[in-house]
Short mmCIF file of C-alpha atoms and ligand atoms in Angstrom, two decimals:
data_model
loop_
_atom_site.label_atom_id
_atom_site.label_comp_id
_atom_site.label_asym_id
_atom_site.label_seq_id
_atom_site.Cartn_x
_atom_site.Cartn_y
_atom_site.Cartn_z
CA UNK A 905 137.49 105.79 68.12
CA UNK A 906 138.29 102.10 68.66
CA UNK A 907 136.04 99.45 70.13
CA UNK A 908 137.75 96.70 72.11
CA UNK A 909 136.53 93.11 72.18
CA UNK A 910 138.09 90.18 73.96
CA UNK A 911 137.75 86.85 72.18
CA UNK A 912 139.17 83.74 73.81
CA UNK A 913 141.85 85.78 75.56
CA UNK A 914 142.76 87.79 72.44
CA UNK A 915 142.12 91.52 72.27
CA UNK A 916 140.48 92.62 69.02
CA UNK A 917 140.36 96.27 68.02
CA UNK A 918 137.75 97.55 65.63
CA UNK A 919 137.01 101.05 64.37
CA UNK A 920 133.29 100.40 64.02
CA UNK A 921 130.61 99.66 66.63
CA UNK A 922 130.14 96.55 64.53
CA UNK A 923 132.56 93.77 65.42
CA UNK A 924 131.82 90.36 63.96
CA UNK A 925 133.87 88.63 66.69
CA UNK A 926 131.76 90.28 69.34
CA UNK A 927 128.59 89.16 67.55
CA UNK A 928 129.87 85.59 67.33
CA UNK A 929 130.17 85.40 71.10
CA UNK A 930 126.36 85.54 71.25
CA UNK A 931 126.05 82.38 69.11
CA UNK A 932 127.59 79.51 71.13
CA UNK A 933 126.77 76.93 68.44
CA UNK A 934 129.42 78.45 66.14
CA UNK A 935 132.19 77.47 68.51
CA UNK A 936 132.52 73.78 67.65
CA UNK A 937 134.54 71.38 65.52
CA UNK A 938 133.03 69.43 62.64
CA UNK A 939 135.14 66.68 61.11
CA UNK A 940 138.13 68.08 63.01
CA UNK A 941 137.70 71.54 61.49
CA UNK A 942 136.14 74.62 63.08
CA UNK A 943 132.52 74.84 61.94
CA UNK A 944 131.85 77.35 59.16
CA UNK A 945 128.10 77.77 58.86
CA UNK A 946 127.14 79.05 55.42
CA UNK A 947 123.58 77.70 55.26
CA UNK A 948 121.87 80.75 56.71
CA UNK A 949 119.25 80.96 53.97
CA UNK A 950 117.90 77.63 55.22
CA UNK A 951 117.88 78.74 58.83
CA UNK A 952 119.96 81.11 60.95
CA UNK A 953 121.70 80.27 64.20
CA UNK A 954 120.24 81.51 67.48
CA UNK A 955 121.66 84.06 69.91
CA UNK A 956 122.00 83.12 73.58
CA UNK A 957 119.55 85.91 74.50
CA UNK A 958 116.82 84.24 72.45
CA UNK A 959 117.40 80.83 74.03
CA UNK A 960 117.49 82.45 77.50
CA UNK A 961 114.17 84.25 76.87
CA UNK A 962 112.46 80.95 76.03
CA UNK A 963 113.97 79.27 79.10
CA UNK A 964 112.88 82.19 81.30
CA UNK A 965 109.33 81.99 79.98
CA UNK A 966 109.07 78.26 80.68
CA UNK A 967 110.87 78.44 84.03
CA UNK A 968 109.07 81.52 85.39
CA UNK A 969 106.00 82.64 83.43
CA UNK A 970 104.54 79.58 81.70
CA UNK A 971 100.76 79.96 81.34
CA UNK A 972 98.27 80.28 78.50
CA UNK A 973 97.78 83.79 77.11
CA UNK A 974 94.68 86.04 77.00
CA UNK A 975 92.64 83.64 79.12
CA UNK A 976 93.56 83.82 82.74
CA UNK A 977 93.16 86.46 85.36
CA UNK A 978 95.98 84.91 87.40
CA UNK A 979 99.44 86.32 87.68
CA UNK A 980 101.35 83.95 85.43
CA UNK A 981 98.86 84.32 82.61
CA UNK A 982 99.00 88.09 82.87
CA UNK A 983 102.81 88.00 82.72
CA UNK A 984 102.83 85.57 79.79
CA UNK A 985 100.25 87.72 77.95
CA UNK A 986 102.23 90.92 78.54
CA UNK A 987 105.44 89.34 77.21
CA UNK A 988 103.62 87.77 74.25
CA UNK A 989 101.74 90.92 73.24
CA UNK A 990 104.89 92.98 73.79
CA UNK A 991 106.45 91.11 70.88
CA UNK A 992 103.64 92.30 68.59
CA UNK A 993 104.76 95.83 69.41
CA UNK A 994 108.41 94.84 68.74
CA UNK A 995 107.53 93.37 65.33
CA UNK A 996 105.32 96.34 64.46
CA UNK A 997 108.25 98.68 65.06
CA UNK A 998 110.73 96.36 63.35
CA UNK A 999 108.84 96.38 60.02
CA UNK A 1000 107.26 99.81 60.54
CA UNK A 1001 103.63 98.68 60.49
CA UNK A 1002 100.94 101.17 61.48
CA UNK A 1003 99.65 99.25 64.47
CA UNK A 1004 99.72 95.86 66.18
CA UNK A 1005 96.38 94.82 64.66
CA UNK A 1006 98.33 94.37 61.43
CA UNK A 1007 100.66 91.76 62.94
CA UNK A 1008 99.27 88.21 62.76
CA UNK A 1009 101.21 85.26 64.19
CA UNK A 1010 101.71 82.26 61.95
CA UNK A 1011 103.92 79.16 61.90
CA UNK A 1012 106.08 80.76 59.21
CA UNK A 1013 106.14 82.02 55.65
CA UNK A 1014 104.51 78.88 54.24
CA UNK A 1015 101.57 79.18 56.59
CA UNK A 1016 101.29 82.93 55.94
CA UNK A 1017 100.96 82.40 52.18
CA UNK A 1018 98.54 79.49 52.62
CA UNK A 1019 96.42 81.58 54.98
CA UNK A 1020 96.27 84.41 52.45
CA UNK A 1021 95.60 82.12 49.47
CA UNK A 1022 92.78 80.54 51.43
CA UNK A 1023 91.01 83.69 52.64
CA UNK A 1024 91.64 85.73 49.50
CA UNK A 1025 90.24 82.88 47.39
CA UNK A 1026 86.79 83.63 48.82
CA UNK A 1027 86.82 86.77 46.68
CA UNK A 1028 88.14 85.07 43.52
CA UNK A 1029 86.33 83.38 40.66
CA UNK A 1030 87.30 81.33 37.62
CA UNK A 1031 89.32 83.39 35.16
CA UNK A 1032 90.72 85.79 37.77
CA UNK A 1033 94.49 86.06 37.49
CA UNK A 1034 97.27 85.70 40.06
CA UNK A 1035 100.82 86.66 39.11
CA UNK A 1036 103.89 85.09 40.71
CA UNK A 1037 107.47 85.02 39.43
CA UNK A 1038 110.00 82.55 38.08
CA UNK A 1039 112.09 83.11 41.23
CA UNK A 1040 109.54 81.77 43.73
CA UNK A 1041 110.04 79.18 46.47
CA UNK A 1042 107.52 76.31 46.27
CA UNK A 1043 105.71 77.96 49.21
CA UNK A 1044 104.65 80.75 46.86
CA UNK A 1045 103.76 78.49 43.94
CA UNK A 1046 101.83 75.49 45.23
CA UNK A 1047 99.11 77.33 47.25
CA UNK A 1048 98.17 79.26 44.09
CA UNK A 1049 98.24 76.12 41.93
CA UNK A 1050 95.77 74.60 44.38
CA UNK A 1051 93.44 77.52 43.56
CA UNK A 1052 93.91 76.86 39.86
CA UNK A 1053 92.64 73.33 40.57
CA UNK A 1054 89.78 74.24 42.92
CA UNK A 1055 88.59 77.56 41.47
CA UNK A 1056 89.85 77.80 37.92
CA UNK A 1057 91.94 80.93 38.53
CA UNK A 1058 94.76 81.59 36.05
CA UNK A 1059 98.36 81.63 37.29
CA UNK A 1060 100.80 83.83 35.35
CA UNK A 1061 104.56 83.84 35.81
CA UNK A 1062 106.92 86.82 35.50
CA UNK A 1063 109.81 85.39 33.45
CA UNK A 1064 113.55 85.92 33.92
CA UNK A 1065 115.80 88.16 31.85
CA UNK A 1066 119.04 86.75 30.45
CA UNK A 1067 120.74 88.18 33.57
CA UNK A 1068 118.48 85.91 35.69
CA UNK A 1069 116.51 88.66 37.39
CA UNK A 1070 112.85 89.49 36.80
CA UNK A 1071 111.76 90.82 33.42
CA UNK A 1072 109.72 93.90 34.39
CA UNK A 1073 108.65 94.63 30.81
CA UNK A 1074 106.99 91.20 30.61
CA UNK A 1075 105.48 91.82 34.06
CA UNK A 1076 103.82 94.99 32.81
CA UNK A 1077 102.35 93.06 29.89
CA UNK A 1078 100.93 90.41 32.25
CA UNK A 1079 99.11 93.01 34.35
CA UNK A 1080 95.47 93.74 33.45
CA UNK A 1081 92.08 94.33 35.01
CA UNK A 1082 91.90 90.55 35.44
CA UNK A 1083 94.91 90.59 37.81
CA UNK A 1084 93.63 90.24 41.37
CA UNK A 1085 96.78 89.25 43.26
CA UNK A 1086 100.51 89.64 42.68
CA UNK A 1087 102.61 87.48 45.02
CA UNK A 1088 106.40 87.72 44.72
CA UNK A 1089 109.47 87.13 46.78
CA UNK A 1090 111.50 90.06 48.09
CA UNK A 1091 114.78 88.11 47.75
CA UNK A 1092 115.22 84.85 45.85
CA UNK A 1093 116.30 82.09 48.24
CA UNK A 1094 118.02 80.21 45.42
CA UNK A 1095 120.01 83.00 43.71
CA UNK A 1096 119.97 85.91 46.16
CA UNK A 1097 118.36 88.24 43.59
CA UNK A 1098 116.80 91.32 45.26
CA UNK A 1099 113.57 92.02 43.41
CA UNK A 1100 112.47 95.61 42.72
CA UNK A 1101 109.39 95.09 44.82
CA UNK A 1102 108.51 98.75 45.25
CA UNK A 1103 108.13 99.03 41.49
CA UNK A 1104 106.30 95.69 41.31
CA UNK A 1105 103.86 96.83 44.01
CA UNK A 1106 103.24 100.22 42.38
CA UNK A 1107 102.47 98.65 39.01
CA UNK A 1108 100.13 96.06 40.57
CA UNK A 1109 98.22 98.76 42.43
CA UNK A 1110 97.68 100.63 39.16
CA UNK A 1111 95.47 97.75 37.95
CA UNK A 1112 93.79 97.37 41.35
CA UNK A 1113 95.57 94.14 42.36
CA UNK A 1114 96.62 93.33 45.92
CA UNK A 1115 100.27 92.48 46.56
CA UNK A 1116 101.78 89.83 48.82
CA UNK A 1117 105.52 89.92 49.46
CA UNK A 1118 107.32 86.77 50.57
CA UNK A 1119 109.90 88.26 52.92
CA UNK A 1120 111.39 84.96 54.16
CA UNK A 1121 114.86 85.82 52.88
CA UNK A 1122 114.66 89.58 53.28
CA UNK A 1123 113.88 90.32 56.94
CA UNK A 1124 117.24 88.97 58.07
CA UNK A 1125 119.22 90.92 55.46
CA UNK A 1126 117.44 94.18 54.64
CA UNK A 1127 115.67 96.95 56.52
CA UNK A 1128 112.02 96.21 55.78
CA UNK A 1129 109.57 99.11 55.94
CA UNK A 1130 106.09 97.94 54.99
CA UNK A 1131 104.68 101.48 54.97
CA UNK A 1132 107.34 102.66 52.56
CA UNK A 1133 106.95 99.57 50.35
CA UNK A 1134 103.17 100.02 50.39
CA UNK A 1135 102.70 96.24 50.13
CA UNK A 1136 99.31 94.90 51.13
CA UNK A 1137 100.71 91.83 52.88
CA UNK A 1138 104.23 90.83 53.92
CA UNK A 1139 105.04 87.37 55.30
CA UNK A 1140 108.14 85.94 56.93
CA UNK A 1141 109.48 83.16 59.16
CA UNK A 1142 111.12 83.73 62.52
CA UNK A 1143 113.74 81.04 62.09
CA UNK A 1144 115.50 82.95 59.30
CA UNK A 1145 115.72 85.90 61.67
CA UNK A 1146 117.62 84.31 64.59
CA UNK A 1147 114.30 83.13 66.12
CA UNK A 1148 112.85 79.69 66.82
CA UNK A 1149 111.30 77.47 64.17
CA UNK A 1150 107.51 77.31 64.07
CA UNK A 1151 106.82 81.03 64.40
CA UNK A 1152 106.28 83.65 61.73
CA UNK A 1153 104.51 86.85 60.87
CA UNK A 1154 101.81 87.86 58.45
CA UNK A 1155 101.61 91.63 58.13
CA UNK A 1156 98.52 93.01 56.39
CA UNK A 1157 97.07 96.48 55.99
CA UNK A 1158 94.42 96.82 58.66
CA UNK A 1159 91.49 97.69 56.39
CA UNK A 1160 92.27 94.73 54.10
CA UNK A 1161 92.57 92.24 56.96
CA UNK A 1162 89.33 93.57 58.43
CA UNK A 1163 87.53 92.90 55.16
CA UNK A 1164 88.74 89.29 54.95
CA UNK A 1165 86.93 86.29 56.42
CA UNK A 1166 88.70 84.30 59.17
CA UNK A 1167 90.81 81.28 58.29
CA UNK A 1168 90.81 78.52 60.89
CA UNK A 1169 88.01 78.28 63.44
CA UNK A 1170 88.38 77.61 67.16
CA UNK A 1171 89.27 79.35 70.41
CA UNK A 1172 90.79 82.86 70.41
CA UNK A 1173 89.35 83.83 67.01
CA UNK A 1174 85.73 84.12 68.21
CA UNK A 1175 83.75 86.75 70.06
CA UNK A 1176 80.63 84.65 70.71
CA UNK A 1177 79.68 81.06 69.94
CA UNK A 1178 76.29 79.40 69.95
CA UNK A 1179 75.18 76.27 68.11
CA UNK A 1180 73.32 78.51 65.70
CA UNK A 1181 76.06 81.01 64.91
CA UNK A 1182 79.46 82.32 65.90
CA UNK A 1183 80.80 85.85 65.69
CA UNK A 1184 84.45 86.62 65.25
CA UNK A 1185 87.06 88.41 67.29
CA UNK A 1186 88.69 91.64 66.21
CA UNK A 1187 92.17 91.87 64.65
CA UNK A 1188 94.67 90.38 65.09
CA UNK A 1189 92.97 87.52 66.97
CA UNK A 1190 90.47 86.83 64.16
CA UNK A 1191 93.28 84.97 62.35
CA UNK A 1192 94.80 83.26 65.39
CA UNK A 1193 92.70 80.20 66.28
CA UNK A 1194 93.97 78.02 69.11
CA UNK A 1195 96.84 78.33 71.58
CA UNK A 1196 99.74 80.05 69.82
CA UNK A 1197 103.43 79.20 70.01
CA UNK A 1198 103.87 81.45 73.07
CA UNK A 1199 107.47 80.52 73.83
CA UNK A 1200 108.46 80.81 70.18
CA UNK A 1201 106.97 84.28 69.86
CA UNK A 1202 108.67 85.43 73.06
CA UNK A 1203 111.90 84.02 71.60
CA UNK A 1204 111.33 85.95 68.37
CA UNK A 1205 110.92 89.14 70.37
CA UNK A 1206 114.25 88.53 72.12
CA UNK A 1207 115.96 87.80 68.77
CA UNK A 1208 114.67 91.04 67.24
CA UNK A 1209 115.71 92.98 70.36
CA UNK A 1210 119.15 91.41 69.96
CA UNK A 1211 119.70 92.59 66.37
CA UNK A 1212 118.19 96.01 67.02
CA UNK A 1213 121.13 96.73 69.31
CA UNK A 1214 123.35 96.91 66.22
CA UNK A 1215 123.30 99.45 63.45
CA UNK A 1216 121.43 97.50 60.74
CA UNK A 1217 123.35 99.21 57.96
CA UNK A 1218 126.65 97.97 59.48
CA UNK A 1219 125.28 94.43 59.42
CA UNK A 1220 124.11 94.78 55.82
CA UNK A 1221 127.47 96.23 54.72
CA UNK A 1222 129.32 93.39 56.43
CA UNK A 1223 127.24 90.73 54.67
CA UNK A 1224 127.62 92.53 51.34
CA UNK A 1225 131.40 92.57 51.67
CA UNK A 1226 131.38 88.81 52.29
CA UNK A 1227 129.22 88.23 49.23
CA UNK A 1228 131.32 90.50 47.02
CA UNK A 1229 134.57 88.87 48.11
CA UNK A 1230 133.18 85.35 47.61
CA UNK A 1231 131.66 86.00 44.20
CA UNK A 1232 134.89 87.58 42.94
CA UNK A 1233 136.96 84.65 44.22
CA UNK A 1234 134.54 82.10 42.69
CA UNK A 1235 134.67 83.83 39.32
CA UNK A 1236 138.44 83.33 39.26
CA UNK A 1237 137.94 79.55 39.25
CA UNK A 1238 137.40 78.30 35.66
CA UNK A 1239 135.32 75.26 36.68
CA UNK A 1240 132.72 77.44 38.43
CA UNK A 1241 129.59 79.06 37.04
CA UNK A 1242 128.05 81.71 39.29
CA UNK A 1243 124.32 82.28 38.90
CA UNK A 1244 123.03 85.85 38.59
CA UNK A 1245 126.65 86.78 38.00
CA UNK A 1246 127.47 90.38 38.87
CA UNK A 1247 123.88 91.15 39.96
CA UNK A 1248 123.10 92.88 43.25
CA UNK A 1249 122.40 90.04 45.64
CA UNK A 1250 121.63 89.66 49.28
CA UNK A 1251 122.22 86.73 51.60
CA UNK A 1252 122.79 83.93 49.13
CA UNK A 1253 125.09 83.08 46.26
CA UNK A 1254 124.59 80.03 44.04
CA UNK A 1255 127.10 78.30 41.83
CA UNK A 1256 127.70 75.12 39.86
CA UNK A 1257 130.87 73.13 39.35
CA UNK A 1258 131.36 71.89 35.79
CA UNK A 1259 130.71 68.15 35.56
CA UNK A 1260 130.04 67.69 39.29
CA UNK A 1261 126.83 67.08 41.20
CA UNK A 1262 126.08 69.89 43.73
CA UNK A 1263 125.51 67.36 46.55
CA UNK A 1264 129.00 65.89 46.07
CA UNK A 1265 130.53 69.34 46.43
CA UNK A 1266 128.46 70.02 49.57
CA UNK A 1267 129.54 66.70 51.09
CA UNK A 1268 133.21 67.37 50.35
CA UNK A 1269 132.88 70.82 51.94
CA UNK A 1270 131.22 69.29 55.00
CA UNK A 1271 134.23 67.00 55.34
CA UNK A 1272 136.17 70.23 55.94
CA UNK A 1273 133.65 71.56 58.46
CA UNK A 1274 131.82 73.84 56.00
CA UNK A 1275 128.02 73.73 55.93
CA UNK A 1276 126.44 74.79 52.62
CA UNK A 1277 123.20 73.85 50.90
CA UNK A 1278 122.98 71.94 47.65
CA UNK A 1279 120.07 70.95 45.43
CA UNK A 1280 116.96 72.62 44.10
CA UNK A 1281 116.37 74.96 47.08
CA UNK A 1282 112.58 74.34 46.91
CA UNK A 1283 112.61 76.11 43.55
CA UNK A 1284 112.25 73.31 40.97
CA UNK A 1285 110.64 75.52 38.29
CA UNK A 1286 113.54 77.98 38.59
CA UNK A 1287 116.11 75.18 38.29
CA UNK A 1288 114.27 73.91 35.16
CA UNK A 1289 114.37 77.45 33.75
CA UNK A 1290 118.11 77.66 34.46
CA UNK A 1291 118.50 74.24 32.88
CA UNK A 1292 120.40 72.84 35.86
CA UNK A 1293 119.90 69.98 38.29
CA UNK A 1294 120.56 72.18 41.27
CA UNK A 1295 123.22 74.50 42.64
CA UNK A 1296 125.58 74.80 45.55
CA UNK A 1297 124.43 77.73 47.68
CA UNK A 1298 126.48 79.64 50.21
CA UNK A 1299 124.52 82.03 52.36
CA UNK A 1300 125.98 84.45 54.87
CA UNK A 1301 124.75 86.01 58.06
CA UNK A 1302 125.91 88.69 60.46
CA UNK A 1303 128.27 86.33 62.32
CA UNK A 1304 130.25 85.05 59.33
CA UNK A 1305 133.80 86.37 59.02
CA UNK A 1306 136.12 87.15 56.14
CA UNK A 1307 138.41 84.38 57.39
CA UNK A 1308 135.50 81.97 56.93
CA UNK A 1309 134.84 83.19 53.40
CA UNK A 1310 138.55 82.75 52.59
CA UNK A 1311 138.60 79.28 54.15
CA UNK A 1312 135.57 78.32 52.10
CA UNK A 1313 137.33 79.36 48.88
CA UNK A 1314 140.53 77.49 49.90
CA UNK A 1315 138.50 74.38 50.72
CA UNK A 1316 136.70 74.58 47.37
CA UNK A 1317 140.00 74.95 45.51
CA UNK A 1318 141.31 71.84 47.27
CA UNK A 1319 138.17 69.94 46.20
CA UNK A 1320 138.50 71.11 42.59
CA UNK A 1321 142.15 69.98 42.48
CA UNK A 1322 141.18 66.62 43.92
CA UNK A 1323 138.38 66.15 41.35
CA UNK A 1324 140.58 67.07 38.36
C1 PLP B 2200 111.81 82.76 49.77
C2 PLP B 2200 111.23 81.72 50.69
N1 PLP B 2200 109.90 81.62 50.78
C3 PLP B 2200 109.33 80.72 51.60
C4 PLP B 2200 110.08 79.88 52.38
C5 PLP B 2200 109.41 78.92 53.30
O1 PLP B 2200 109.69 79.26 54.62
P1 PLP B 2200 109.23 78.35 55.83
O2 PLP B 2200 109.68 76.95 55.48
O3 PLP B 2200 109.94 78.90 57.01
O4 PLP B 2200 107.76 78.44 55.93
C6 PLP B 2200 111.47 79.95 52.30
C7 PLP B 2200 112.31 79.01 53.06
O5 PLP B 2200 113.43 78.73 52.70
C8 PLP B 2200 112.06 80.91 51.45
O6 PLP B 2200 113.39 81.02 51.35
#
């Protein structure tokens, strides 16, 4: 069976329900020229582009339903609340949580980890251990270092193997009865390494530790099933999942969230308030003080609805084929070093050009309309470990094409010739 798509007057035939050209039509931003070249957006690990349906949902909310949620008995407030709470159901299904009480709205991954570090710290004392990994983003390093300063907890780091993935044997040696929290990333934003988090979670549970997974890079690239993973908490940002900036999700097992104290105080998170004492709301509102980002959350719901239309495995396979092609082509260029060479990656691919600064390469690519990220990728300790001053990172999403990957390689070859 063939699927037919029309793109700018051209008929495109595809033998899969997945057609990248059809997907691209939903992302108007991609159709523009940069420096007289068609834009090729390969900075998806930093933030993804947004489908029209998501932008329309935000506009519709502001133009038709705008009101505060949970508070009013008037029509607009009821409509806004229904749309807003409907997204909790959407997210619950998307990550396979048990119920909507386990879905807490945040500003993003950074806020999710800070929230957890803050409330979990109430149960920690000096000498308790928290394990993170050498592959972490600063968002999963600094909040724990702040607890080292304030509480005297001990931070332990899972080191890298020579292949630049996590050394699980060393991890097992770090685990002990003193380990209270293990907080690791699902996918490394800098190198694209997919961590064996199911194994990491299982081992942590054997010593009674709770596990936080930083899913910032994973939700847009993998099928995430929090029940199957058995993680205690899973955090991610909407903007890496075709959603607006400033919204994110903290998933937590219900009984664990119920046992935790609230984080910020204010409206929404209380049941009763008197000058003597306040009592707190039930989940999920206990962790949601103040007016939330209503439009952003409604937008996130529309973005998730948009990608759920496609077969997720088709999207994953497409991205994998782009990564495989690009890595192979990069490895044929003698001046290039690929990080985590040959390892199973998702989303991102990092490389260095012998003798050249990553920012110069990124600027020269931008001159040809190609957007990539260069630098430390908010992972300075990892860059120190890799003994490099940064990398050039290309990161793909569902709307990138093979032509774009080829054009990126051609553009890079031109730059390398010019720099010779
Ligand atoms: C792995 C990882 N963790 C955390 C973050 C922080 O996400 P945000 O800035 O959306 O809070 C990022 C962002 O790049 C990331 O890639």
